[in-house]
Structure formats: C-alpha cells, structure tokens
mmCIF file of C-alpha atoms and ligand atoms in Angstrom:
data_model
loop_
_atom_site.group_PDB
_atom_site.id
_atom_site.type_symbol
_atom_site.label_atom_id
_atom_site.label_comp_id
_atom_site.label_asym_id
_atom_site.label_seq_id
_atom_site.Cartn_x
_atom_site.Cartn_y
_atom_site.Cartn_z
ATOM 1 C CA MET A 1 102.272 84.778 90.777
ATOM 2 C CA SER A 2 103.641 84.773 94.329
ATOM 3 C CA ARG A 3 104.271 88.001 96.174
ATOM 4 C CA ILE A 4 107.802 89.390 96.312
ATOM 5 C CA SER A 5 109.167 91.299 99.288
ATOM 6 C CA TYR A 6 112.386 93.189 99.858
ATOM 7 C CA VAL A 7 114.600 92.289 102.824
ATOM 8 C CA ASN A 8 117.946 93.973 103.439
ATOM 9 C CA GLY A 9 119.088 94.212 99.847
ATOM 10 C CA ARG A 10 117.310 91.153 98.404
ATOM 11 C CA TYR A 11 114.065 90.568 96.570
ATOM 12 C CA VAL A 12 112.655 87.353 98.016
ATOM 13 C CA PRO A 13 109.426 85.328 97.843
ATOM 14 C CA HIS A 14 107.132 86.704 100.532
ATOM 15 C CA ARG A 15 106.921 83.364 102.380
ATOM 16 C CA SER A 16 110.693 83.404 102.918
ATOM 17 C CA ALA A 17 110.950 87.114 103.711
ATOM 18 C CA LEU A 18 112.525 86.769 107.151
ATOM 19 C CA VAL A 19 114.495 88.806 109.662
ATOM 20 C CA HIS A 20 116.486 87.529 112.622
ATOM 21 C CA VAL A 21 114.787 86.818 115.983
ATOM 22 C CA GLU A 22 117.080 89.357 117.627
ATOM 23 C CA ASP A 23 116.073 92.167 115.318
ATOM 24 C CA ARG A 24 115.339 95.082 117.646
ATOM 25 C CA GLY A 25 112.133 95.740 115.774
ATOM 26 C CA TYR A 26 110.901 92.366 116.976
ATOM 27 C CA GLN A 27 112.180 92.632 120.534
ATOM 28 C CA PHE A 28 111.759 96.341 121.331
ATOM 29 C CA ALA A 29 109.595 97.801 118.530
ATOM 30 C CA ASP A 30 112.765 99.830 117.972
ATOM 31 C CA GLY A 31 111.914 100.957 114.483
ATOM 32 C CA VAL A 32 109.782 103.099 112.236
ATOM 33 C CA TYR A 33 107.583 102.566 109.198
ATOM 34 C CA GLU A 34 105.678 104.162 106.361
ATOM 35 C CA VAL A 35 102.648 103.136 104.348
ATOM 36 C CA VAL A 36 102.437 104.636 100.866
ATOM 37 C CA ALA A 37 99.350 104.183 98.715
ATOM 38 C CA VAL A 38 99.743 102.940 95.156
ATOM 39 C CA HIS A 39 96.993 104.189 92.869
ATOM 40 C CA LYS A 40 96.841 103.254 89.185
ATOM 41 C CA GLY A 41 100.475 102.199 89.351
ATOM 42 C CA LYS A 42 101.699 105.470 90.888
ATOM 43 C CA LEU A 43 102.898 106.239 94.410
ATOM 44 C CA VAL A 44 100.725 108.794 96.190
ATOM 45 C CA ASP A 45 102.517 111.592 98.051
ATOM 46 C CA GLU A 46 105.811 109.717 97.911
ATOM 47 C CA GLN A 47 107.914 112.716 98.822
ATOM 48 C CA GLY A 48 105.880 113.495 101.935
ATOM 49 C CA HIS A 49 106.104 109.896 103.133
ATOM 50 C CA LEU A 50 109.858 109.678 102.541
ATOM 51 C CA ASP A 51 110.399 113.037 104.272
ATOM 52 C CA ARG A 52 108.473 111.745 107.273
ATOM 53 C CA LEU A 53 110.465 108.490 107.237
ATOM 54 C CA ASP A 54 113.685 110.534 107.416
ATOM 55 C CA ARG A 55 112.268 112.569 110.268
ATOM 56 C CA SER A 56 111.168 109.503 112.267
ATOM 57 C CA LEU A 57 114.613 107.909 111.773
ATOM 58 C CA TRP A 58 116.343 111.113 112.815
ATOM 59 C CA GLU A 59 114.207 111.402 115.955
ATOM 60 C CA LEU A 60 115.181 107.860 116.998
ATOM 61 C CA ARG A 61 118.795 108.265 115.874
ATOM 62 C CA ILE A 62 118.613 105.359 113.443
ATOM 63 C CA ALA A 63 120.851 105.863 110.400
ATOM 64 C CA PRO A 64 118.972 105.817 107.066
ATOM 65 C CA PRO A 65 119.668 102.367 105.593
ATOM 66 C CA MET A 66 120.037 103.736 102.059
ATOM 67 C CA SER A 67 119.888 106.982 100.133
ATOM 68 C CA ARG A 68 116.583 108.538 99.090
ATOM 69 C CA SER A 69 117.306 107.791 95.439
ATOM 70 C CA ALA A 70 118.128 104.126 96.159
ATOM 71 C CA LEU A 71 114.945 103.815 98.215
ATOM 72 C CA ARG A 72 112.887 105.189 95.339
ATOM 73 C CA VAL A 73 114.482 102.695 92.944
ATOM 74 C CA VAL A 74 113.717 99.759 95.267
ATOM 75 C CA MET A 75 110.095 100.899 95.728
ATOM 76 C CA ARG A 76 109.563 100.997 91.968
ATOM 77 C CA GLU A 77 111.313 97.692 91.433
ATOM 78 C CA LEU A 78 109.103 96.085 94.074
ATOM 79 C CA LEU A 79 105.984 97.424 92.378
ATOM 80 C CA ARG A 80 107.265 96.157 89.035
ATOM 81 C CA ARG A 81 108.116 92.670 90.319
ATOM 82 C CA ASN A 82 104.691 92.378 91.960
ATOM 83 C CA ARG A 83 102.903 94.050 89.043
ATOM 84 C CA LEU A 84 101.142 96.110 91.674
ATOM 85 C CA ARG A 85 98.843 98.844 90.349
ATOM 86 C CA GLN A 86 96.463 99.261 93.296
ATOM 87 C CA GLY A 87 97.432 98.834 96.917
ATOM 88 C CA ILE A 88 100.094 99.869 99.361
ATOM 89 C CA ILE A 89 103.809 99.618 99.864
ATOM 90 C CA TYR A 90 104.943 99.114 103.459
ATOM 91 C CA ILE A 91 108.452 100.199 104.455
ATOM 92 C CA GLN A 92 109.949 99.335 107.823
ATOM 93 C CA VAL A 93 113.343 100.298 109.179
ATOM 94 C CA THR A 94 114.624 99.063 112.532
ATOM 95 C CA ARG A 95 117.816 99.644 114.473
ATOM 96 C CA GLY A 96 118.984 96.198 113.371
ATOM 97 C CA VAL A 97 120.043 92.884 114.871
ATOM 98 C CA ALA A 98 121.961 92.812 118.164
ATOM 99 C CA ARG A 99 122.162 90.818 121.379
ATOM 100 C CA ARG A 100 119.197 91.867 123.505
ATOM 101 C CA ASP A 101 120.106 94.893 125.620
ATOM 102 C CA HIS A 102 118.079 98.074 125.956
ATOM 103 C CA PRO A 103 120.636 100.766 125.024
ATOM 104 C CA PHE A 104 121.538 101.298 121.374
ATOM 105 C CA PRO A 105 123.968 98.646 120.125
ATOM 106 C CA VAL A 106 127.243 100.131 118.914
ATOM 107 C CA ASP A 107 127.632 98.138 115.729
ATOM 108 C CA ALA A 108 124.163 97.174 114.483
ATOM 109 C CA THR A 109 123.245 97.822 110.860
ATOM 110 C CA PRO A 110 119.666 99.089 110.386
ATOM 111 C CA SER A 111 117.315 96.528 108.834
ATOM 112 C CA ILE A 112 115.000 97.537 106.022
ATOM 113 C CA VAL A 113 112.083 95.527 104.733
ATOM 114 C CA MET A 114 109.418 96.396 102.186
ATOM 115 C CA THR A 115 106.239 94.544 101.376
ATOM 116 C CA VAL A 116 103.305 95.241 99.108
ATOM 117 C CA ALA A 117 99.621 94.468 99.507
ATOM 118 C CA LEU A 118 96.588 94.796 97.282
ATOM 119 C CA LYS A 119 94.032 97.373 98.322
ATOM 120 C CA PRO A 120 91.007 98.733 96.486
ATOM 121 C CA PRO A 121 90.839 102.413 95.443
ATOM 122 C CA PRO A 122 88.516 104.871 97.236
ATOM 123 C CA ASP A 123 85.003 103.464 97.021
ATOM 124 C CA PRO A 124 82.277 106.050 96.300
ATOM 125 C CA LEU A 125 79.784 103.669 97.930
ATOM 126 C CA VAL A 126 81.085 104.834 101.298
ATOM 127 C CA LEU A 127 79.487 108.196 100.493
ATOM 128 C CA GLU A 128 76.084 106.497 100.816
ATOM 129 C CA THR A 129 76.674 105.006 104.225
ATOM 130 C CA GLY A 130 79.768 106.320 106.017
ATOM 131 C CA LYS A 131 81.455 104.528 108.919
ATOM 132 C CA ARG A 132 81.309 104.475 112.714
ATOM 133 C CA VAL A 133 83.964 105.308 115.283
ATOM 134 C CA VAL A 134 84.178 104.612 119.000
ATOM 135 C CA SER A 135 86.098 106.685 121.536
ATOM 136 C CA VAL A 136 88.831 105.142 123.677
ATOM 137 C CA PRO A 137 91.053 106.660 126.389
ATOM 138 C CA GLU A 138 94.370 108.077 125.169
ATOM 139 C CA ILE A 139 96.995 105.777 126.666
ATOM 140 C CA ARG A 140 99.842 106.338 124.205
ATOM 141 C CA TRP A 141 103.261 107.883 124.824
ATOM 142 C CA GLY A 142 104.237 111.520 124.408
ATOM 143 C CA ARG A 143 105.809 111.219 120.938
ATOM 144 C CA CYS A 144 102.963 110.143 118.691
ATOM 145 C CA ASP A 145 104.523 112.338 115.971
ATOM 146 C CA ILE A 146 107.118 109.604 115.389
ATOM 147 C CA LYS A 147 105.814 106.859 113.102
ATOM 148 C CA SER A 148 107.120 104.095 115.327
ATOM 149 C CA THR A 149 106.232 100.429 114.939
ATOM 150 C CA SER A 150 105.326 100.461 118.615
ATOM 151 C CA LEU A 151 101.565 100.297 118.034
ATOM 152 C CA LEU A 152 100.139 98.245 120.890
ATOM 153 C CA PRO A 153 97.640 100.894 122.105
ATOM 154 C CA ASN A 154 96.576 101.388 118.490
ATOM 155 C CA VAL A 155 96.136 97.641 118.013
ATOM 156 C CA LEU A 156 94.009 97.367 121.163
ATOM 157 C CA ALA A 157 91.939 100.410 120.197
ATOM 158 C CA LYS A 158 91.288 99.118 116.680
ATOM 159 C CA GLN A 159 90.302 95.717 118.042
ATOM 160 C CA GLN A 160 87.871 97.384 120.453
ATOM 161 C CA ALA A 161 86.336 99.205 117.474
ATOM 162 C CA ARG A 162 86.064 96.026 115.421
ATOM 163 C CA GLU A 163 84.387 94.139 118.258
ATOM 164 C CA VAL A 164 81.476 96.590 118.236
ATOM 165 C CA GLY A 165 81.325 96.808 114.445
ATOM 166 C CA ALA A 166 83.009 100.229 114.190
ATOM 167 C CA TYR A 167 85.659 101.093 111.628
ATOM 168 C CA GLU A 168 87.934 103.233 113.760
ATOM 169 C CA ALA A 169 88.681 104.236 117.358
ATOM 170 C CA TRP A 170 89.403 107.848 118.344
ATOM 171 C CA PHE A 171 91.820 108.425 121.221
ATOM 172 C CA VAL A 172 90.460 110.976 123.696
ATOM 173 C CA ASP A 173 92.717 112.510 126.364
ATOM 174 C CA GLY A 174 91.941 113.335 130.015
ATOM 175 C CA GLN A 175 90.593 116.768 129.017
ATOM 176 C CA GLY A 176 88.119 115.220 126.589
ATOM 177 C CA VAL A 177 90.163 116.310 123.549
ATOM 178 C CA VAL A 178 90.301 114.007 120.514
ATOM 179 C CA SER A 179 93.897 113.230 119.505
ATOM 180 C CA GLU A 180 93.427 111.122 116.374
ATOM 181 C CA GLY A 181 92.306 107.685 115.237
ATOM 182 C CA ALA A 182 94.172 104.441 115.844
ATOM 183 C CA SER A 183 95.527 104.684 112.284
ATOM 184 C CA THR A 184 93.942 107.856 110.897
ATOM 185 C CA ASN A 185 93.660 111.604 111.554
ATOM 186 C CA ALA A 186 90.347 112.985 112.799
ATOM 187 C CA TRP A 187 88.326 115.880 111.349
ATOM 188 C CA ILE A 188 84.986 117.533 112.027
ATOM 189 C CA VAL A 189 82.828 120.181 110.370
ATOM 190 C CA THR A 190 81.167 122.358 113.003
ATOM 191 C CA ARG A 191 77.506 123.421 113.007
ATOM 192 C CA ASP A 192 78.546 126.717 111.396
ATOM 193 C CA GLY A 193 80.400 124.967 108.595
ATOM 194 C CA GLN A 194 83.990 125.325 109.754
ATOM 195 C CA LEU A 195 86.379 122.471 108.989
ATOM 196 C CA VAL A 196 88.449 121.587 112.074
ATOM 197 C CA THR A 197 91.398 119.286 112.611
ATOM 198 C CA ARG A 198 93.935 119.167 115.392
ATOM 199 C CA PRO A 199 97.264 120.930 114.732
ATOM 200 C CA THR A 200 100.340 118.728 114.403
ATOM 201 C CA GLY A 201 102.470 118.329 117.519
ATOM 202 C CA ASN A 202 103.782 115.523 119.699
ATOM 203 C CA GLU A 203 100.246 114.257 120.407
ATOM 204 C CA ILE A 204 99.427 113.101 116.871
ATOM 205 C CA LEU A 205 101.053 111.730 113.777
ATOM 206 C CA GLY A 206 101.372 114.452 111.154
ATOM 207 C CA GLY A 207 99.422 112.578 108.498
ATOM 208 C CA ILE A 208 100.601 113.004 104.928
ATOM 209 C CA THR A 209 97.002 112.622 103.753
ATOM 210 C CA ARG A 210 96.001 115.199 106.371
ATOM 211 C CA ALA A 211 98.464 117.716 104.890
ATOM 212 C CA SER A 212 97.236 117.079 101.339
ATOM 213 C CA VAL A 213 93.570 117.322 102.350
ATOM 214 C CA LEU A 214 94.241 120.605 104.207
ATOM 215 C CA GLU A 215 95.748 121.991 101.015
ATOM 216 C CA LEU A 216 92.805 120.749 98.939
ATOM 217 C CA ALA A 217 90.324 122.280 101.400
ATOM 218 C CA ARG A 218 92.117 125.629 101.083
ATOM 219 C CA LYS A 219 91.937 125.420 97.297
ATOM 220 C CA GLU A 220 88.241 124.546 97.514
ATOM 221 C CA GLY A 221 87.726 127.698 99.559
ATOM 222 C CA ILE A 222 86.408 125.738 102.563
ATOM 223 C CA GLU A 223 86.666 127.688 105.815
ATOM 224 C CA LEU A 224 89.100 125.818 108.033
ATOM 225 C CA ILE A 225 90.994 126.033 111.291
ATOM 226 C CA GLU A 226 93.619 123.805 112.882
ATOM 227 C CA ARG A 227 92.705 123.569 116.559
ATOM 228 C CA PRO A 228 92.023 120.826 119.099
ATOM 229 C CA PHE A 229 88.385 119.730 119.427
ATOM 230 C CA THR A 230 86.648 117.711 122.114
ATOM 231 C CA LEU A 231 84.704 114.488 121.821
ATOM 232 C CA ALA A 232 81.588 116.396 122.993
ATOM 233 C CA GLU A 233 82.068 118.917 120.176
ATOM 234 C CA ALA A 234 82.578 116.113 117.640
ATOM 235 C CA LYS A 235 79.332 114.456 118.717
ATOM 236 C CA GLU A 236 77.500 117.747 118.068
ATOM 237 C CA ALA A 237 79.259 118.334 114.746
ATOM 238 C CA ARG A 238 77.554 118.590 111.386
ATOM 239 C CA GLU A 239 80.066 116.194 109.809
ATOM 240 C CA ALA A 240 83.067 114.091 110.703
ATOM 241 C CA PHE A 241 85.612 112.184 108.664
ATOM 242 C CA ILE A 242 89.006 110.539 108.903
ATOM 243 C CA THR A 243 92.039 110.515 106.619
ATOM 244 C CA SER A 244 94.990 108.213 106.004
ATOM 245 C CA ALA A 245 97.027 106.713 103.188
ATOM 246 C CA THR A 246 94.866 103.583 103.335
ATOM 247 C CA SER A 247 91.462 105.069 104.231
ATOM 248 C CA TYR A 248 91.786 108.142 101.953
ATOM 249 C CA VAL A 249 88.933 110.519 103.005
ATOM 250 C CA LEU A 250 86.351 108.465 104.866
ATOM 251 C CA PRO A 251 83.077 109.960 106.172
ATOM 252 C CA ILE A 252 82.048 109.149 109.754
ATOM 253 C CA VAL A 253 78.326 109.101 110.551
ATOM 254 C CA GLN A 254 78.349 107.899 114.149
ATOM 255 C CA ILE A 255 80.647 108.480 117.137
ATOM 256 C CA ASP A 256 79.836 106.125 120.039
ATOM 257 C CA ASP A 257 76.033 106.436 120.286
ATOM 258 C CA ALA A 258 75.836 109.893 118.715
ATOM 259 C CA VAL A 259 74.612 110.150 115.142
ATOM 260 C CA ILE A 260 76.507 112.850 113.219
ATOM 261 C CA GLY A 261 74.448 115.312 111.199
ATOM 262 C CA ASN A 262 71.559 113.491 109.582
ATOM 263 C CA GLY A 263 73.390 110.156 109.713
ATOM 264 C CA LYS A 264 74.645 110.447 106.126
ATOM 265 C CA PRO A 265 78.016 111.698 104.893
ATOM 266 C CA GLY A 266 77.863 115.491 104.636
ATOM 267 C CA SER A 267 78.667 117.839 101.763
ATOM 268 C CA VAL A 268 82.167 118.900 102.911
ATOM 269 C CA SER A 269 83.223 115.261 103.385
ATOM 270 C CA ARG A 270 81.870 114.426 99.935
ATOM 271 C CA ARG A 271 83.664 117.347 98.315
ATOM 272 C CA LEU A 272 86.968 116.416 99.932
ATOM 273 C CA PHE A 273 86.510 112.717 99.117
ATOM 274 C CA GLU A 274 86.143 113.699 95.475
ATOM 275 C CA ALA A 275 88.945 116.289 95.542
ATOM 276 C CA TYR A 276 91.324 113.735 97.058
ATOM 277 C CA ARG A 277 90.357 111.130 94.483
ATOM 278 C CA VAL A 278 91.239 113.551 91.691
ATOM 279 C CA TYR A 279 94.431 114.559 93.513
ATOM 280 C CA MET A 280 95.575 110.909 93.750
ATOM 281 C CA GLU A 281 95.479 110.669 89.982
ATOM 282 C CA GLY A 282 97.005 114.059 89.270
ATOM 283 C CA GLU A 283 99.175 116.248 91.442
ATOM 284 C CA GLY A 284 99.610 113.656 94.197
ATOM 285 C CA ALA A 285 100.799 110.857 91.918
ATOM 286 C CA GLU A 286 104.476 110.168 91.492
ATOM 287 C CA ALA A 287 105.524 107.803 88.715
HETATM 288 N N1 LIG B 301 98.500 104.867 109.500
HETATM 289 N N2 LIG B 301 97.580 108.648 112.704
HETATM 290 C C1 LIG B 301 98.075 107.428 112.929
HETATM 291 C C2 LIG B 301 98.241 106.974 114.338
HETATM 292 C C3 LIG B 301 98.446 106.600 111.849
HETATM 293 O O1 LIG B 301 98.946 105.373 112.085
HETATM 294 C C4 LIG B 301 98.251 107.073 110.524
HETATM 295 C C5 LIG B 301 98.635 106.242 109.332
HETATM 296 C C6 LIG B 301 97.713 108.354 110.340
HETATM 297 C C7 LIG B 301 97.509 108.942 108.967
HETATM 298 O O2 LIG B 301 98.742 109.229 108.347
HETATM 299 P P1 LIG B 301 98.905 109.191 106.755
HETATM 300 O O3 LIG B 301 97.889 110.112 106.215
HETATM 301 O O4 LIG B 301 100.279 109.676 106.521
HETATM 302 O O5 LIG B 301 98.666 107.773 106.307
HETATM 303 C C8 LIG B 301 97.403 109.120 111.452
HETATM 304 C C9 LIG B 301 98.955 103.973 108.457
HETATM 305 C C10 LIG B 301 98.163 104.087 107.204
HETATM 306 C C11 LIG B 301 99.000 102.573 109.033
HETATM 307 O O6 LIG B 301 99.453 102.447 110.168
HETATM 308 O O7 LIG B 301 98.621 101.610 108.360
#
C-alpha cells in the first residue's frame, strides 16, 4: 500500500504530494510545524501539540489554515488511510505561495501539508545502553520557542553528532549553559538526586513531552527544579536524558568525552522512561 499525504485539502499519493516552488516555506522557511507521535493507533498529547501549533502561528502572524476540529478530522483520516498504528504525523503550515519578496504577501493563503511515517515504539533495550550527545555552540536565533521550519543550525548540529556516532547534539551558549538538543529537550539528575531541566522561555522550544514528563515526575514524587544548568554541571551529573515526541524519554550516558554516572542509564531515567510509556497508552492517548 502506498503512503498517502495531505496537501491543501486533498489526500494524495505521497510521491505526488507537491507544493509550489514559490511556497514561502520553501524560499524563506516562513512556516511552522508539529510532530505528533502515534502509539497503538492513538495520537499522543494531541491537544498540547495543537495548542503549540496555534501559538507558533500566532507568533508569526500566519492565519490558521483550518479550524481545530477540522484539523483533528484530517489527522484521523490520514491515519486511517495509511492504516498507521505506530509512528508520527507531521503537520506543516506556511504563509503560502507568493512572488518572492521578504515582507508578508497581502493575499497569500496559508499552505498546510501533513505526512505520516512509521516509527517504532519506545525500546526498553535503550535502558541497557543509553545514547551519547555532543555539545555544539548555540548559534540559533532568539525565538527558539517558536516551532519554525527554519532548522538549519539544528540540521548542522545533528549532522555533527551523527558524524561522531552520537545520537544528539546539545546547544551550549556563551555562558556555558545548555539550551536544549537539536530536536529534543535536555535533562539532568544532579549528584544529590535532583531532577533539573531548563525553564521554558525564548531560548528553547517548550517541548510537549517535556511538559508531560515534568508532570509525571511530580506524580512520582521525584524532587525537581526548572533552572538552567551548565555543560560542566551536566558532565558531573549522576544521570542525563532527553525528551521529544519521537525520542520519548531517552537516557544519555556520555556527553562529549565525559561518562555520565556509571555509564549506564540511571534509576530516575528508567523510572521516567517507564512512566512515559504507560502514559502514552493511558492518559496521554487521544483516540
Ligand atoms: N522536535 N527542542 C527542539 C529544538 C525540537 O525540535 C523538539 C521536537 C523538542 C521536543 O519537543 P516535543 O517534546 O514537543 O517533541 C525540543 C521534533 C520531534 C522534530 O523536530 O522532529
């Protein structure tokens, strides 16, 4: 069965899912996106992702291309047509097609595309080994809270990680503070057992998984604080992990050359991995 995508009101075979060459998403990265996990046929944290999509659109003054209820219908129809039970749904909205000129066009209609992709569920095997991250200089703009398709620094950072066999890259600013990963939020557990993640603000994307994991950590009674932490502190930490809609809760066992803890995923990471897995099938799932 060939993949079906959604392009501006039509369900089309993926190979002919096309937008115009003068779409501003293509020319200016003038658009926003969301990635929503699909687990056992259900959308994970759908409301949070759609709220953030609205916020990103509002920040860039792009009109929502359809109502929330219509969007939810299209997402479900796309899952149905693709018979997707495990994977992701990608939603992208741009300012639309217009003759190339930097200011907003007066009459462009926003473009909306949606695609799906297969992706395996959280793999408990990662709890045996964990993953590595490398640090890279923070070179992004001042509005990382907007989920813009303008991802060139993130692309370069992720490639740098891949080239040395690491899973993720952490952006580190001029003060040595960790912002977040190229496509994930960053967390550590300090030597005295406190869970730490950076507060939301313009410097990072307010991860939907981050918010859910914070809530789960509170329910688990884990001591936590939202505050910035440095790369030096992370390298000395007892544990580290990352979160995102596609990485779930993923333990980190090495940052650059520093081995974290005893080099194995720690107990807090394991607890939250498990709590998030349960959450994806219960509270977090939207039919
Ligand atoms: N990335 N930070 C950045 C820069 C991201 O791109 C993402 C998500 C996150 C985590 O957000 P969430 O928990 O809502 O997925 C943090 C998606 C998955 C991507 O670009 O593929």
